[in-house]
Amino acid sequence: QVQFVESGGGLVQPGGSLRLSCAASGSIFSILTMGWYRQAPGKQRELVAGITRAGYRNYEDSVKGRFTISRDNAKNTVYLQMNSLKPEDTAVYYCNAQPPRDSLWGQGTQVTVSS
């Protein structure tokens, strides 16, 4: 059984930085490809970044060069370092496996980028 709990969101000014954390429970975490997803009001949930168990990463084009996904398998934790934040990054951010498991969506953490 796997559970994901996101934290680290908040209100930040454009150009600012934020670091999100995803604490995962479950013995299979270390073998999962993990992803950060986001959903803005009125929009579909989208994949922002993914990271395999070996550390290979992929990013949605709009966040390349600004966001960095990482993982610490020993701590069952996935991180998303977000720099140079833009208003269009405003969304609820979730972590999940990649591809996601429908039953495992958590509450997410709100990121608001505004002056």
Short mmCIF file of N, CA and C in Angstrom, two decimals:
data_model
loop_
_atom_site.label_atom_id
_atom_site.label_comp_id
_atom_site.label_asym_id
_atom_site.label_seq_id
_atom_site.Cartn_x
_atom_site.Cartn_y
_atom_site.Cartn_z
N GLN A 1 0.84 -1.17 0.00
CA GLN A 1 0.00 0.00 0.00
C GLN A 1 0.89 1.25 0.00
N VAL A 2 0.56 2.20 -0.87
CA VAL A 2 1.34 3.42 -1.02
C VAL A 2 0.46 4.62 -0.71
N GLN A 3 1.04 5.60 -0.04
CA GLN A 3 0.36 6.85 0.24
C GLN A 3 1.33 8.00 0.00
N PHE A 4 0.84 9.07 -0.59
CA PHE A 4 1.67 10.24 -0.88
C PHE A 4 1.10 11.45 -0.17
N VAL A 5 1.98 12.21 0.49
CA VAL A 5 1.59 13.42 1.19
C VAL A 5 2.49 14.55 0.72
N GLU A 6 1.88 15.55 0.08
CA GLU A 6 2.62 16.68 -0.47
C GLU A 6 2.68 17.83 0.53
N SER A 7 3.77 18.58 0.48
CA SER A 7 3.92 19.75 1.33
C SER A 7 4.88 20.74 0.68
N GLY A 8 4.92 21.94 1.22
CA GLY A 8 5.87 22.94 0.77
C GLY A 8 5.30 24.05 -0.08
N GLY A 9 4.03 23.95 -0.44
CA GLY A 9 3.43 24.99 -1.25
C GLY A 9 3.20 26.26 -0.46
N GLY A 10 2.80 27.29 -1.18
CA GLY A 10 2.54 28.57 -0.55
C GLY A 10 2.42 29.67 -1.56
N LEU A 11 2.40 30.88 -1.06
CA LEU A 11 2.33 32.07 -1.89
C LEU A 11 3.73 32.62 -2.12
N VAL A 12 4.07 32.86 -3.37
CA VAL A 12 5.39 33.35 -3.71
C VAL A 12 5.28 34.38 -4.83
N GLN A 13 6.18 35.34 -4.84
CA GLN A 13 6.18 36.35 -5.89
C GLN A 13 6.78 35.82 -7.18
N PRO A 14 6.38 36.38 -8.32
CA PRO A 14 7.02 35.99 -9.58
C PRO A 14 8.53 36.11 -9.49
N GLY A 15 9.23 35.11 -10.02
CA GLY A 15 10.67 35.08 -9.93
C GLY A 15 11.20 34.40 -8.70
N GLY A 16 10.32 34.09 -7.77
CA GLY A 16 10.72 33.45 -6.54
C GLY A 16 10.90 31.96 -6.68
N SER A 17 11.21 31.33 -5.56
CA SER A 17 11.49 29.89 -5.53
C SER A 17 10.68 29.21 -4.45
N LEU A 18 10.45 27.94 -4.65
CA LEU A 18 9.72 27.13 -3.71
C LEU A 18 10.20 25.69 -3.87
N ARG A 19 10.23 24.97 -2.78
CA ARG A 19 10.63 23.56 -2.83
C ARG A 19 9.50 22.70 -2.27
N LEU A 20 8.99 21.82 -3.10
CA LEU A 20 7.93 20.91 -2.70
C LEU A 20 8.51 19.57 -2.29
N SER A 21 7.86 18.95 -1.32
CA SER A 21 8.26 17.63 -0.88
C SER A 21 7.08 16.68 -0.97
N CYS A 22 7.37 15.44 -1.26
CA CYS A 22 6.36 14.39 -1.31
C CYS A 22 6.87 13.24 -0.47
N ALA A 23 6.22 13.05 0.66
CA ALA A 23 6.57 11.94 1.54
C ALA A 23 5.72 10.74 1.17
N ALA A 24 6.37 9.65 0.88
CA ALA A 24 5.67 8.45 0.43
C ALA A 24 5.82 7.33 1.44
N SER A 25 4.76 6.58 1.59
CA SER A 25 4.81 5.37 2.39
C SER A 25 4.61 4.17 1.47
N GLY A 26 5.13 3.05 1.89
CA GLY A 26 5.01 1.85 1.09
C GLY A 26 6.36 1.30 0.69
N SER A 27 6.47 0.01 0.74
CA SER A 27 7.74 -0.64 0.50
C SER A 27 8.16 -0.65 -0.96
N ILE A 28 7.25 -0.35 -1.88
CA ILE A 28 7.57 -0.39 -3.30
C ILE A 28 7.99 0.97 -3.86
N PHE A 29 8.09 1.98 -3.01
CA PHE A 29 8.42 3.32 -3.49
C PHE A 29 9.70 3.33 -4.33
N SER A 30 10.71 2.64 -3.88
CA SER A 30 12.02 2.72 -4.51
C SER A 30 12.04 2.17 -5.94
N ILE A 31 11.04 1.41 -6.33
CA ILE A 31 11.01 0.86 -7.68
C ILE A 31 10.06 1.61 -8.61
N LEU A 32 9.38 2.61 -8.09
CA LEU A 32 8.41 3.35 -8.88
C LEU A 32 9.04 4.52 -9.62
N THR A 33 8.61 4.71 -10.85
CA THR A 33 8.83 5.99 -11.50
C THR A 33 7.84 6.96 -10.88
N MET A 34 8.33 8.10 -10.44
CA MET A 34 7.49 9.08 -9.75
C MET A 34 7.34 10.34 -10.58
N GLY A 35 6.24 11.02 -10.35
CA GLY A 35 5.99 12.25 -11.06
C GLY A 35 5.37 13.31 -10.18
N TRP A 36 5.63 14.55 -10.55
CA TRP A 36 4.90 15.69 -10.01
C TRP A 36 3.90 16.13 -11.06
N TYR A 37 2.68 16.36 -10.63
CA TYR A 37 1.60 16.78 -11.49
C TYR A 37 1.02 18.08 -10.94
N ARG A 38 0.34 18.82 -11.77
CA ARG A 38 -0.33 20.01 -11.29
C ARG A 38 -1.66 20.19 -12.00
N GLN A 39 -2.56 20.86 -11.31
CA GLN A 39 -3.87 21.15 -11.87
C GLN A 39 -4.28 22.56 -11.49
N ALA A 40 -4.45 23.39 -12.50
CA ALA A 40 -4.93 24.74 -12.31
C ALA A 40 -6.45 24.74 -12.43
N PRO A 41 -7.13 25.71 -11.82
CA PRO A 41 -8.59 25.76 -11.92
C PRO A 41 -9.08 25.75 -13.36
N GLY A 42 -10.03 24.88 -13.65
CA GLY A 42 -10.59 24.79 -14.98
C GLY A 42 -9.74 24.07 -15.99
N LYS A 43 -8.63 23.51 -15.56
CA LYS A 43 -7.73 22.81 -16.48
C LYS A 43 -7.55 21.36 -16.06
N GLN A 44 -7.10 20.56 -17.00
CA GLN A 44 -6.81 19.17 -16.72
C GLN A 44 -5.50 19.05 -15.94
N ARG A 45 -5.42 18.00 -15.17
CA ARG A 45 -4.18 17.72 -14.46
C ARG A 45 -3.11 17.32 -15.48
N GLU A 46 -1.91 17.84 -15.32
CA GLU A 46 -0.84 17.58 -16.25
C GLU A 46 0.43 17.15 -15.53
N LEU A 47 1.23 16.37 -16.21
CA LEU A 47 2.52 15.97 -15.68
C LEU A 47 3.50 17.12 -15.81
N VAL A 48 4.18 17.44 -14.73
CA VAL A 48 5.17 18.50 -14.72
C VAL A 48 6.58 17.93 -14.88
N ALA A 49 6.87 16.88 -14.13
CA ALA A 49 8.19 16.28 -14.16
C ALA A 49 8.09 14.84 -13.68
N GLY A 50 8.99 14.01 -14.17
CA GLY A 50 9.04 12.63 -13.75
C GLY A 50 10.47 12.22 -13.47
N ILE A 51 10.61 11.21 -12.63
CA ILE A 51 11.94 10.70 -12.31
C ILE A 51 11.84 9.20 -12.09
N THR A 52 12.70 8.45 -12.76
CA THR A 52 12.71 7.01 -12.63
C THR A 52 13.46 6.60 -11.38
N ARG A 53 13.37 5.32 -11.05
CA ARG A 53 14.08 4.80 -9.89
C ARG A 53 15.59 4.95 -10.02
N ALA A 54 16.08 5.06 -11.25
CA ALA A 54 17.50 5.23 -11.49
C ALA A 54 17.93 6.69 -11.56
N GLY A 55 16.96 7.60 -11.48
CA GLY A 55 17.29 9.01 -11.48
C GLY A 55 17.18 9.72 -12.81
N TYR A 56 16.67 9.06 -13.84
CA TYR A 56 16.45 9.73 -15.11
C TYR A 56 15.23 10.62 -15.02
N ARG A 57 15.32 11.82 -15.55
CA ARG A 57 14.29 12.83 -15.37
C ARG A 57 13.74 13.32 -16.70
N ASN A 58 12.49 13.71 -16.66
CA ASN A 58 11.87 14.36 -17.80
C ASN A 58 11.00 15.51 -17.29
N TYR A 59 10.82 16.53 -18.13
CA TYR A 59 10.11 17.73 -17.73
C TYR A 59 9.15 18.19 -18.81
N GLU A 60 8.05 18.75 -18.38
CA GLU A 60 7.17 19.45 -19.29
C GLU A 60 7.94 20.66 -19.84
N ASP A 61 7.75 20.96 -21.11
CA ASP A 61 8.56 21.97 -21.77
C ASP A 61 8.58 23.32 -21.05
N SER A 62 7.46 23.72 -20.51
CA SER A 62 7.36 25.05 -19.92
C SER A 62 8.15 25.22 -18.63
N VAL A 63 8.58 24.11 -18.03
CA VAL A 63 9.32 24.20 -16.77
C VAL A 63 10.79 23.82 -16.91
N LYS A 64 11.19 23.41 -18.09
CA LYS A 64 12.59 23.04 -18.31
C LYS A 64 13.51 24.21 -18.00
N GLY A 65 14.56 23.92 -17.26
CA GLY A 65 15.51 24.95 -16.87
C GLY A 65 15.13 25.70 -15.62
N ARG A 66 13.89 25.51 -15.16
CA ARG A 66 13.43 26.23 -13.97
C ARG A 66 13.14 25.28 -12.81
N PHE A 67 12.61 24.10 -13.13
CA PHE A 67 12.25 23.12 -12.10
C PHE A 67 13.23 21.96 -12.12
N THR A 68 13.47 21.39 -10.95
CA THR A 68 14.30 20.21 -10.82
C THR A 68 13.61 19.19 -9.94
N ILE A 69 13.40 18.00 -10.46
CA ILE A 69 12.83 16.91 -9.68
C ILE A 69 13.96 16.04 -9.17
N SER A 70 13.84 15.58 -7.95
CA SER A 70 14.84 14.69 -7.38
C SER A 70 14.15 13.72 -6.43
N ARG A 71 14.88 12.70 -6.04
CA ARG A 71 14.31 11.74 -5.10
C ARG A 71 15.38 11.21 -4.18
N ASP A 72 14.95 10.84 -3.00
CA ASP A 72 15.81 10.21 -2.01
C ASP A 72 15.11 8.92 -1.62
N ASN A 73 15.52 7.83 -2.22
CA ASN A 73 14.85 6.56 -1.99
C ASN A 73 14.97 6.09 -0.55
N ALA A 74 16.08 6.42 0.09
CA ALA A 74 16.27 6.03 1.49
C ALA A 74 15.26 6.72 2.40
N LYS A 75 14.81 7.91 2.00
CA LYS A 75 13.85 8.66 2.79
C LYS A 75 12.43 8.58 2.23
N ASN A 76 12.25 7.81 1.17
CA ASN A 76 10.94 7.69 0.53
C ASN A 76 10.34 9.07 0.22
N THR A 77 11.16 9.92 -0.35
CA THR A 77 10.74 11.30 -0.58
C THR A 77 11.11 11.75 -1.99
N VAL A 78 10.20 12.48 -2.61
CA VAL A 78 10.44 13.11 -3.91
C VAL A 78 10.33 14.61 -3.73
N TYR A 79 11.19 15.35 -4.40
CA TYR A 79 11.22 16.80 -4.27
C TYR A 79 11.01 17.46 -5.62
N LEU A 80 10.52 18.67 -5.57
CA LEU A 80 10.44 19.50 -6.76
C LEU A 80 10.93 20.89 -6.39
N GLN A 81 12.12 21.22 -6.85
CA GLN A 81 12.67 22.56 -6.66
C GLN A 81 12.18 23.43 -7.79
N MET A 82 11.49 24.51 -7.47
CA MET A 82 10.91 25.39 -8.46
C MET A 82 11.56 26.76 -8.34
N ASN A 83 12.22 27.18 -9.39
CA ASN A 83 12.86 28.48 -9.44
C ASN A 83 12.23 29.33 -10.54
N SER A 84 12.49 30.61 -10.49
CA SER A 84 11.98 31.54 -11.49
C SER A 84 10.49 31.34 -11.74
N LEU A 85 9.74 31.27 -10.67
CA LEU A 85 8.32 30.97 -10.77
C LEU A 85 7.55 32.05 -11.51
N LYS A 86 6.56 31.61 -12.26
CA LYS A 86 5.72 32.48 -13.05
C LYS A 86 4.27 32.33 -12.61
N PRO A 87 3.45 33.35 -12.84
CA PRO A 87 2.03 33.23 -12.49
C PRO A 87 1.36 31.99 -13.09
N GLU A 88 1.76 31.60 -14.28
CA GLU A 88 1.16 30.43 -14.91
C GLU A 88 1.54 29.11 -14.24
N ASP A 89 2.46 29.16 -13.28
CA ASP A 89 2.77 27.98 -12.50
C ASP A 89 1.77 27.75 -11.37
N THR A 90 0.89 28.70 -11.15
CA THR A 90 -0.10 28.59 -10.09
C THR A 90 -1.00 27.38 -10.31
N ALA A 91 -1.06 26.51 -9.33
CA ALA A 91 -1.84 25.28 -9.43
C ALA A 91 -1.73 24.52 -8.12
N VAL A 92 -2.53 23.48 -8.00
CA VAL A 92 -2.34 22.51 -6.94
C VAL A 92 -1.38 21.45 -7.48
N TYR A 93 -0.34 21.19 -6.73
CA TYR A 93 0.68 20.24 -7.15
C TYR A 93 0.52 18.93 -6.41
N TYR A 94 0.60 17.84 -7.15
CA TYR A 94 0.44 16.50 -6.61
C TYR A 94 1.63 15.64 -6.99
N CYS A 95 1.90 14.65 -6.18
CA CYS A 95 2.84 13.62 -6.59
C CYS A 95 2.10 12.30 -6.70
N ASN A 96 2.62 11.44 -7.53
CA ASN A 96 2.03 10.14 -7.75
C ASN A 96 3.03 9.33 -8.57
N ALA A 97 2.73 8.08 -8.75
CA ALA A 97 3.53 7.28 -9.66
C ALA A 97 3.35 7.81 -11.08
N GLN A 98 4.26 7.43 -11.95
CA GLN A 98 4.16 7.76 -13.35
C GLN A 98 4.22 6.47 -14.14
N PRO A 99 3.14 6.10 -14.82
CA PRO A 99 1.85 6.77 -14.87
C PRO A 99 1.13 6.71 -13.53
N PRO A 100 0.23 7.64 -13.27
CA PRO A 100 -0.39 7.72 -11.94
C PRO A 100 -1.36 6.58 -11.68
N ARG A 101 -1.52 6.29 -10.42
CA ARG A 101 -2.53 5.35 -9.96
C ARG A 101 -3.70 6.15 -9.42
N ASP A 102 -4.86 5.96 -10.01
CA ASP A 102 -6.02 6.80 -9.72
C ASP A 102 -6.40 6.83 -8.25
N SER A 103 -6.24 5.73 -7.56
CA SER A 103 -6.66 5.65 -6.17
C SER A 103 -5.69 6.31 -5.20
N LEU A 104 -4.55 6.77 -5.69
CA LEU A 104 -3.50 7.26 -4.80
C LEU A 104 -3.31 8.77 -4.83
N TRP A 105 -4.17 9.50 -5.52
CA TRP A 105 -4.08 10.96 -5.49
C TRP A 105 -4.30 11.47 -4.08
N GLY A 106 -3.41 12.34 -3.61
CA GLY A 106 -3.56 12.94 -2.31
C GLY A 106 -4.25 14.29 -2.38
N GLN A 107 -4.06 15.09 -1.35
CA GLN A 107 -4.69 16.40 -1.30
C GLN A 107 -3.94 17.44 -2.11
N GLY A 108 -2.68 17.20 -2.37
CA GLY A 108 -1.87 18.15 -3.10
C GLY A 108 -1.45 19.32 -2.23
N THR A 109 -0.64 20.19 -2.80
CA THR A 109 -0.22 21.39 -2.10
C THR A 109 -0.35 22.58 -3.05
N GLN A 110 -0.96 23.64 -2.56
CA GLN A 110 -1.27 24.80 -3.39
C GLN A 110 -0.03 25.67 -3.58
N VAL A 111 0.24 25.99 -4.83
CA VAL A 111 1.30 26.94 -5.18
C VAL A 111 0.64 28.12 -5.88
N THR A 112 0.82 29.29 -5.31
CA THR A 112 0.26 30.51 -5.89
C THR A 112 1.39 31.48 -6.15
N VAL A 113 1.52 31.90 -7.40
CA VAL A 113 2.56 32.84 -7.80
C VAL A 113 1.88 34.15 -8.16
N SER A 114 2.08 35.15 -7.33
CA SER A 114 1.39 36.42 -7.51
C SER A 114 2.17 37.52 -6.82
N SER A 115 2.06 38.73 -7.36
CA SER A 115 2.75 39.87 -6.79
C SER A 115 2.08 40.35 -5.51
#
